[in-house]
Amino acid sequence: MSRNAGARPGWASGGTWGSGAGEWGERCTATGRGDVGMERRAGGSGAEAGSGEGDISGRPEREGEAEAGGPAGAAAPPEAADGAVPRQGPPVPDDDSSTAGRGGRARWVRRSLVALVVALVVPVLGAEGALRLNYTGDLADGTYTRSKDAIWLGHAWVDGRKTDADLTALAGRLKGTGIRDLYVHSGPLEHDGTLPESDYPKAAWLIESVHRELPGVRVQAWLGDKLATESPDGLRLQDPGTRTAIVTSTRQILAAGFEGAHFDLEPLHSGDADYLDLLDRLHAVTRAHDARLSVAAHQIDPLPAFHSFWGTVTDHSKWWSQAYFGQVARRVDQIAVMSYDTMQPLQSLYGGYVAQQTSLALEVTPDSTDLLMGLPFFHENRFGHRASAETVPAAVRGVRLGLSRTDADRTNFGVALYVDFAATEADWTAYREDWVR
């Protein structure tokens, strides 16, 4: 897929780049650029062996056989020193013995396959059972919006396709909710970290209109690109020049009037030190401009070191360690977990997974950083995402359960809605009724 075909926050869902709703959202939709002991039968029966008592070979003696050379004129076997006939070698396996050998191998293969299936399925069933249990329990009072929510908006809001009427409708939709920040797609970044100003020609119109229609709501530039971590093509954070260019691009969008920079760089592997260095440099810039630095974050290991296992098996490291998530969270003002594209088949399992992710994130996110959990305002059926399972009601209940169990009074907490152009009325209703209240 071309560089401009980017994927939404959450590409790291297990598919190829752009396998989900495109990270660059509506821009892709509107432009056509795309928003795993052989049994051997012994010679002679017991009756035969007993018929020649004292004959070591187990063969019946026949009068004159030795002198005559045996049946059919065969040469008589040589006698041992004491006159006894020496023991004969093992009989040559006949067809029945060969069949028994193949059957033994088949049984070994079957047993090995059964053992492998058990080794894989039992842990999965156990984990899924734990998620289902995690979806049960009581919700703490007051676990609703804290007016720290956000929404990802497509590129049409800054490239001239949206009008004043569209802005009025958006304002009507958002008033009375907890949405404080708009992550407006304004890229993507070039692979060298630069950002053409021609990518966001209507940014000034949007920012001015939002300030007029929605006082107190911030407009942040959503920037990102595919990283060259799992393929040769993409942005390379390990290049110091590229990181410097990203810092320059951030200064550029802040000068254009944006009140923050929201970064979604994928697939970003757990432990990436170059990303942490970039965040330190970016935060210095945003603080100097009294602006916000926010990021879209990968999910946290549901099991210890699961990202290492998954990366080894699939060559795609979907998750971050909890420790690395905490390192990122301490370097930004806002961190939005892409808690969708989870590969869960049922609402109860998805909701339990979101509850787990909420708790894991709360445990390592500083109180001073806004933690937002992503809600799936899109509907797709593909590997990694089942629309009937990943619903807004299930996600909201999971968020409230995790919040109730871990830090029910956390002030700097909210949800992030992905994405405006794919949302349905049912999504908005569930958000308002289950979370906004």
Coordinates of C-alpha atoms in Angstrom, one line a residue:
M1 CA 0.0 0.0 0.0
S2 CA 1.2 3.5 -0.7
R3 CA 2.6 5.7 1.9
N4 CA -0.5 7.9 1.9
A5 CA -2.8 5.0 2.6
G6 CA -2.1 5.0 6.3
A7 CA -4.1 3.3 9.0
R8 CA -6.0 4.5 12.0
P9 CA -4.7 4.4 15.5
G10 CA -4.7 0.7 16.1
W11 CA -3.1 -0.6 12.9
A12 CA -1.1 -2.7 15.2
S13 CA -4.0 -5.0 15.3
G14 CA -2.3 -7.9 13.8
G15 CA -2.9 -7.2 10.1
T16 CA -0.8 -5.6 7.4
W17 CA -0.3 -1.8 7.2
G18 CA -3.7 -0.2 6.5
S19 CA -5.6 -3.4 7.3
G20 CA -8.0 -1.6 9.5
A21 CA -9.9 1.7 9.0
G22 CA -7.1 3.9 7.7
E23 CA -5.0 5.8 10.2
W24 CA -5.5 8.7 8.0
G25 CA -9.2 8.3 8.3
E26 CA -11.6 10.0 6.0
R27 CA -8.8 11.3 3.8
C28 CA -8.2 7.8 2.7
T29 CA -11.9 7.0 2.3
A30 CA -12.6 10.1 0.2
T31 CA -9.5 10.0 -2.0
G32 CA -9.4 6.3 -2.6
R33 CA -6.1 5.9 -0.8
G34 CA -7.4 3.6 1.8
D35 CA -8.3 5.3 5.4
V36 CA -1.3 -19.2 12.5
G37 CA 7.7 -49.6 20.1
M38 CA 7.0 -51.2 16.9
E39 CA 5.3 -54.6 17.4
R40 CA 7.3 -57.3 15.7
R41 CA 5.7 -60.8 15.6
A42 CA 8.1 -63.4 16.9
G43 CA 8.9 -66.3 14.7
G44 CA 7.0 -69.4 15.7
S45 CA 4.0 -69.8 17.9
G46 CA 4.1 -71.2 21.4
A47 CA 2.8 -74.5 20.2
E48 CA 5.7 -74.8 17.7
A49 CA 8.2 -73.8 20.4
G50 CA 6.9 -76.5 22.7
S51 CA 6.9 -79.3 20.1
G52 CA 10.7 -79.5 20.1
E53 CA 11.5 -79.7 23.8
G54 CA 15.2 -79.2 24.3
D55 CA 15.6 -77.8 20.8
I56 CA 17.1 -74.3 21.4
S57 CA 16.0 -73.0 18.0
G58 CA 12.3 -73.8 18.8
R59 CA 12.0 -75.8 15.5
P60 CA 10.6 -79.3 15.6
E61 CA 13.2 -81.9 14.7
R62 CA 12.3 -84.2 11.8
E63 CA 14.0 -87.5 11.5
G64 CA 16.9 -87.3 9.1
E65 CA 16.4 -83.6 8.4
A66 CA 19.9 -82.7 9.5
E67 CA 21.5 -85.4 7.4
A68 CA 19.3 -84.6 4.4
G69 CA 20.0 -80.9 4.6
G70 CA 16.6 -79.8 5.7
P71 CA 13.4 -79.2 3.7
A72 CA 13.8 -78.6 0.0
G73 CA 17.4 -79.6 0.2
A74 CA 18.6 -76.7 2.2
A75 CA 22.0 -77.0 3.7
A76 CA 22.1 -78.1 7.3
P77 CA 23.2 -75.5 9.7
P78 CA 26.7 -76.0 11.2
E79 CA 26.8 -77.6 14.6
A80 CA 28.3 -75.9 17.6
A81 CA 31.2 -77.5 19.5
D82 CA 28.8 -79.3 21.9
G83 CA 26.7 -80.6 19.0
A84 CA 23.8 -78.2 19.5
V85 CA 22.3 -76.3 16.6
P86 CA 23.2 -72.5 17.0
R87 CA 20.4 -69.9 17.6
Q88 CA 19.1 -68.4 14.4
G89 CA 18.8 -64.6 13.9
P90 CA 15.5 -62.8 14.2
P91 CA 13.0 -63.5 11.6
V92 CA 12.6 -61.1 8.7
P93 CA 9.5 -58.9 9.3
D94 CA 6.6 -60.0 7.1
D95 CA 3.9 -57.8 5.7
D96 CA 2.0 -57.8 9.0
S97 CA 5.1 -56.5 10.9
S98 CA 5.5 -53.6 8.3
T99 CA 1.9 -52.6 8.8
A100 CA 2.3 -52.6 12.5
G101 CA 5.3 -50.2 12.1
R102 CA 3.3 -47.8 10.1
G103 CA 0.4 -48.0 12.6
G104 CA 2.8 -47.2 15.4
R105 CA 4.1 -44.1 13.6
A106 CA 0.6 -43.0 12.9
R107 CA -0.4 -43.3 16.5
W108 CA 2.7 -41.3 17.6
V109 CA 1.7 -38.5 15.1
R110 CA -1.9 -38.5 16.3
R111 CA -0.8 -38.3 20.0
S112 CA 1.7 -35.5 19.3
L113 CA -1.0 -33.5 17.5
V114 CA -3.4 -34.0 20.3
A115 CA -0.8 -32.8 22.8
L116 CA 0.0 -29.8 20.7
V117 CA -3.7 -28.8 20.4
V118 CA -4.1 -29.2 24.2
A119 CA -1.0 -27.1 24.8
L120 CA -2.4 -24.3 22.7
V121 CA -6.1 -24.5 23.4
V122 CA -6.2 -24.9 27.1
P123 CA -4.2 -21.7 27.9
V124 CA -6.4 -19.8 25.4
L125 CA -9.6 -21.1 27.0
G126 CA -8.3 -20.2 30.4
A127 CA -7.4 -16.7 29.3
E128 CA -10.8 -16.2 27.6
G129 CA -12.5 -17.5 30.7
A130 CA -10.7 -14.9 32.8
L131 CA -11.8 -12.1 30.5
R132 CA -15.4 -13.2 30.7
L133 CA -15.1 -13.1 34.5
N134 CA -13.4 -9.7 34.3
Y135 CA -16.6 -8.4 32.6
T136 CA -18.7 -9.1 35.7
G137 CA -18.9 -7.1 38.8
D138 CA -20.3 -3.8 40.2
L139 CA -19.6 -0.4 38.7
A140 CA -18.5 2.3 41.1
D141 CA -20.7 5.4 41.5
G142 CA -19.5 8.4 39.5
T143 CA -17.5 6.4 36.9
Y144 CA -18.7 8.6 34.0
T145 CA -17.1 11.3 31.9
R146 CA -14.7 13.8 33.5
S147 CA -14.9 16.1 30.5
K148 CA -11.5 14.9 29.3
D149 CA -12.8 12.9 26.3
A150 CA -11.5 13.2 22.7
I151 CA -12.4 12.2 19.2
W152 CA -10.4 11.5 16.1
L153 CA -11.5 13.5 13.0
G154 CA -10.8 12.7 9.4
H155 CA -8.7 14.7 7.0
A156 CA -11.7 16.3 5.3
W157 CA -11.8 18.9 8.1
V158 CA -8.6 20.5 7.0
D159 CA -8.4 19.9 3.2
G160 CA -11.5 21.9 2.1
R161 CA -14.2 19.3 1.9
K162 CA -16.0 20.3 5.0
T163 CA -18.2 23.5 5.1
D164 CA -19.6 25.8 7.7
A165 CA -22.8 23.7 7.8
D166 CA -20.7 20.6 8.6
L167 CA -19.0 22.5 11.4
T168 CA -22.4 23.6 12.8
A169 CA -23.6 20.0 12.8
L170 CA -20.4 18.8 14.5
A171 CA -20.8 21.4 17.2
G172 CA -24.4 20.3 17.8
R173 CA -23.2 16.7 18.1
L174 CA -20.5 17.5 20.6
K175 CA -22.2 20.0 22.9
G176 CA -23.2 18.5 26.2
T177 CA -20.7 15.7 25.9
G178 CA -17.4 15.3 27.6
I179 CA -15.3 15.9 24.5
R180 CA -12.5 18.4 25.1
D181 CA -9.9 17.6 22.4
L182 CA -10.2 17.1 18.6
Y183 CA -7.5 15.0 17.0
V184 CA -7.7 16.3 13.4
H185 CA -5.8 14.3 10.8
S186 CA -3.3 16.8 9.2
G187 CA -0.7 14.6 7.7
P188 CA 0.7 12.1 7.1
L189 CA 4.3 12.9 7.7
E190 CA 6.7 12.2 4.9
H191 CA 9.0 9.2 5.6
D192 CA 11.8 11.7 6.3
G193 CA 9.7 13.4 9.0
T194 CA 8.8 16.5 7.1
L195 CA 5.2 17.8 6.7
P196 CA 4.0 19.7 3.6
E197 CA 2.0 22.7 4.5
S198 CA -0.3 21.9 1.6
D199 CA -1.7 19.0 3.6
Y200 CA -3.8 21.2 5.8
P201 CA -4.9 24.3 3.8
K202 CA -8.1 24.9 5.8
A203 CA -6.6 24.5 9.3
A204 CA -7.1 28.1 10.2
W205 CA -10.8 28.0 9.2
L206 CA -11.3 24.9 11.3
I207 CA -9.6 26.2 14.4
E208 CA -11.4 29.6 14.3
S209 CA -14.7 27.9 13.7
V210 CA -14.3 25.5 16.6
H211 CA -13.3 28.3 19.0
R212 CA -16.4 30.1 18.0
E213 CA -18.9 27.2 18.1
L214 CA -17.3 25.1 20.8
P215 CA -15.5 27.4 23.4
G216 CA -13.0 25.4 25.4
V217 CA -12.5 22.6 22.9
R218 CA -8.9 22.2 21.7
V219 CA -7.8 21.4 18.1
Q220 CA -4.8 19.2 17.9
A221 CA -3.0 18.1 14.7
W222 CA -3.1 14.3 14.3
L223 CA 0.2 13.3 12.7
G224 CA 1.7 10.0 11.9
D225 CA 3.3 7.6 9.5
K226 CA 4.1 3.9 8.9
L227 CA 7.3 3.0 10.6
A228 CA 10.0 0.9 8.9
T229 CA 10.0 -1.6 11.8
E230 CA 8.5 -4.6 10.0
S231 CA 9.2 -3.7 6.4
P232 CA 11.8 -1.8 4.4
D233 CA 9.4 1.0 3.6
G234 CA 8.5 3.7 6.1
L235 CA 9.7 6.3 8.6
R236 CA 12.9 5.4 10.5
L237 CA 13.0 6.8 14.0
Q238 CA 16.5 5.5 14.5
D239 CA 17.7 8.2 12.1
P240 CA 18.6 11.3 14.1
G241 CA 17.8 13.5 11.1
T242 CA 14.3 12.1 10.8
R243 CA 13.6 12.8 14.5
T244 CA 14.8 16.4 14.1
A245 CA 12.6 16.8 11.1
I246 CA 9.6 15.6 13.1
V247 CA 10.4 18.2 15.8
T248 CA 10.5 20.9 13.1
S249 CA 7.1 19.7 11.7
T250 CA 5.7 20.1 15.2
R251 CA 6.8 23.6 15.4
Q252 CA 5.3 24.2 12.0
I253 CA 1.8 23.0 13.0
L254 CA 1.9 24.9 16.3
A255 CA 2.7 28.1 14.3
A256 CA -0.4 27.3 12.1
G257 CA -2.6 27.6 15.2
F258 CA -3.0 24.0 16.4
E259 CA -3.2 23.7 20.2
G260 CA -1.4 20.4 20.3
A261 CA 0.3 17.6 18.4
H262 CA -1.1 14.1 18.5
F263 CA 1.2 11.4 17.2
D264 CA 0.3 7.9 15.9
L265 CA 3.4 6.1 14.7
E266 CA 3.0 2.4 13.9
P267 CA 4.0 -0.3 14.3
L268 CA 6.0 0.9 17.2
H269 CA 7.8 -1.9 19.1
S270 CA 7.9 -2.1 22.9
G271 CA 11.2 -0.7 24.3
D272 CA 12.0 1.7 21.4
A273 CA 14.4 4.1 22.9
D274 CA 14.4 6.4 19.9
Y275 CA 10.7 7.1 20.3
L276 CA 11.3 8.1 23.9
D277 CA 14.0 10.5 22.8
L278 CA 11.7 12.0 20.3
L279 CA 8.9 12.5 22.9
D280 CA 11.4 14.3 25.2
R281 CA 12.3 16.7 22.4
L282 CA 8.7 17.2 21.3
H283 CA 7.5 17.8 24.9
A284 CA 10.0 20.6 25.3
V285 CA 8.6 22.2 22.1
T286 CA 4.9 21.9 23.1
R287 CA 5.5 23.2 26.6
A288 CA 7.2 26.2 25.2
H289 CA 4.1 26.9 23.1
D290 CA 1.6 26.1 25.9
A291 CA 0.3 23.3 23.8
R292 CA -0.5 19.6 24.4
L293 CA 1.6 16.6 23.4
S294 CA -0.5 13.5 23.0
V295 CA 0.0 10.0 21.5
A296 CA -2.0 7.0 20.4
A297 CA -0.6 4.0 22.3
H298 CA -0.5 0.3 21.6
Q299 CA -2.2 -2.1 24.0
I300 CA -0.4 -3.5 27.0
D301 CA 0.7 -7.1 27.3
P302 CA -2.4 -9.1 28.5
L303 CA 0.2 -11.6 29.8
P304 CA 3.7 -10.9 31.0
A305 CA 6.1 -10.5 28.0
F306 CA 3.4 -11.4 25.6
H307 CA 4.7 -8.9 23.0
S308 CA 7.9 -10.9 22.8
F309 CA 6.1 -14.1 22.2
W310 CA 3.7 -12.6 19.6
G311 CA 6.5 -10.8 17.8
T312 CA 8.5 -14.1 17.6
V313 CA 5.6 -16.0 16.2
T314 CA 4.1 -13.5 13.9
D315 CA 6.9 -10.9 13.2
H316 CA 4.4 -8.3 14.4
S317 CA 4.9 -6.9 17.9
K318 CA 1.4 -5.7 18.6
W319 CA 1.6 -5.0 22.4
W320 CA 3.8 -2.9 24.7
S321 CA 5.1 -4.0 28.0
Q322 CA 3.4 -2.3 30.9
A323 CA 6.7 -0.8 31.9
Y324 CA 7.3 0.7 28.5
F325 CA 3.7 2.1 28.4
G326 CA 4.5 3.9 31.7
Q327 CA 7.7 5.3 30.2
V328 CA 5.7 6.8 27.3
A329 CA 2.9 8.1 29.6
R330 CA 5.4 10.0 31.7
R331 CA 6.6 11.9 28.7
V332 CA 3.3 13.2 27.3
D333 CA 0.3 15.2 28.4
Q334 CA -2.2 12.7 27.0
I335 CA -2.0 9.0 26.1
A336 CA -4.9 7.4 24.2
V337 CA -5.0 3.6 24.3
M338 CA -6.0 2.0 21.0
S339 CA -8.3 -0.5 22.8
Y340 CA -9.9 -2.0 19.7
D341 CA -8.8 -4.5 17.1
T342 CA -8.5 -7.0 19.9
M343 CA -9.3 -10.3 18.2
Q344 CA -12.1 -11.0 20.7
P345 CA -15.1 -12.9 19.3
L346 CA -17.8 -11.9 21.8
Q347 CA -18.9 -8.6 23.5
S348 CA -18.3 -10.1 27.0
L349 CA -14.8 -11.1 26.1
Y350 CA -14.0 -7.7 24.5
G351 CA -15.5 -5.8 27.4
G352 CA -13.4 -7.9 29.8
Y353 CA -10.3 -7.2 27.8
V354 CA -11.0 -3.5 27.8
A355 CA -11.5 -3.7 31.6
Q356 CA -8.1 -5.4 31.9
Q357 CA -6.4 -2.8 29.6
T358 CA -7.9 0.1 31.6
S359 CA -6.6 -1.3 34.9
L360 CA -3.1 -2.0 33.4
A361 CA -2.9 1.5 32.0
L362 CA -4.1 3.2 35.2
E363 CA -1.5 1.4 37.2
V364 CA 1.4 3.1 35.4
T365 CA 0.0 6.4 34.1
P366 CA 0.9 9.4 36.3
D367 CA -2.0 11.3 37.7
S368 CA -0.7 14.4 35.8
T369 CA -1.2 12.7 32.4
D370 CA -4.6 12.3 30.8
L371 CA -5.4 8.7 30.2
L372 CA -8.0 8.0 27.5
M373 CA -9.3 4.6 26.5
G374 CA -10.3 4.2 22.8
L375 CA -13.9 3.4 21.8
P376 CA -14.7 1.7 18.5
F377 CA -16.8 4.1 16.5
F378 CA -16.4 2.0 13.4
H379 CA -17.8 -1.3 12.1
E380 CA -15.6 -3.8 10.2
N381 CA -15.3 -7.6 10.0
R382 CA -11.8 -8.8 9.3
F383 CA -8.9 -10.5 11.1
G384 CA -8.5 -8.9 14.5
H385 CA -11.8 -7.1 14.6
R386 CA -15.4 -8.3 14.8
A387 CA -18.0 -5.6 14.7
S388 CA -20.6 -7.6 16.7
A389 CA -18.1 -8.0 19.5
E390 CA -16.2 -4.7 19.6
T391 CA -19.2 -2.4 20.4
V392 CA -19.4 0.9 22.2
P393 CA -21.6 -0.4 25.0
A394 CA -19.1 -3.3 25.7
A395 CA -16.2 -0.9 25.6
V396 CA -17.8 1.6 28.0
R397 CA -18.7 -1.1 30.5
G398 CA -15.2 -2.4 30.3
V399 CA -13.7 1.1 30.9
R400 CA -16.0 1.7 33.9
L401 CA -15.2 -1.7 35.4
G402 CA -11.4 -1.1 35.1
L403 CA -11.8 2.4 36.5
S404 CA -14.0 1.1 39.4
R405 CA -11.5 -1.5 40.4
T406 CA -8.3 0.4 40.0
D407 CA -8.7 4.2 40.5
A408 CA -12.4 5.3 40.5
D409 CA -11.5 8.8 41.5
R410 CA -8.9 9.5 38.8
T411 CA -9.6 13.0 37.5
N412 CA -7.5 13.0 34.4
F413 CA -9.3 10.2 32.6
G414 CA -11.5 9.9 29.6
V415 CA -12.4 8.0 26.4
A416 CA -11.4 8.7 22.8
L417 CA -13.8 8.0 20.0
Y418 CA -12.4 6.5 16.8
V419 CA -13.6 7.9 14.3
D420 CA -16.1 10.6 13.3
F421 CA -16.8 9.6 9.7
A422 CA -17.5 5.9 10.5
A423 CA -19.7 6.5 13.6
T424 CA -23.4 5.5 13.6
E425 CA -26.3 7.0 15.6
A426 CA -26.2 3.9 17.8
D427 CA -22.5 4.7 18.6
W428 CA -23.3 8.2 19.7
T429 CA -26.3 7.1 21.7
A430 CA -24.3 4.5 23.6
Y431 CA -21.6 7.0 24.3
R432 CA -24.1 9.6 25.7
E433 CA -26.3 7.2 27.7
D434 CA -23.5 4.9 29.1
W435 CA -20.7 7.3 29.6
V436 CA -21.8 11.0 29.5
R437 CA -25.1 10.5 31.4

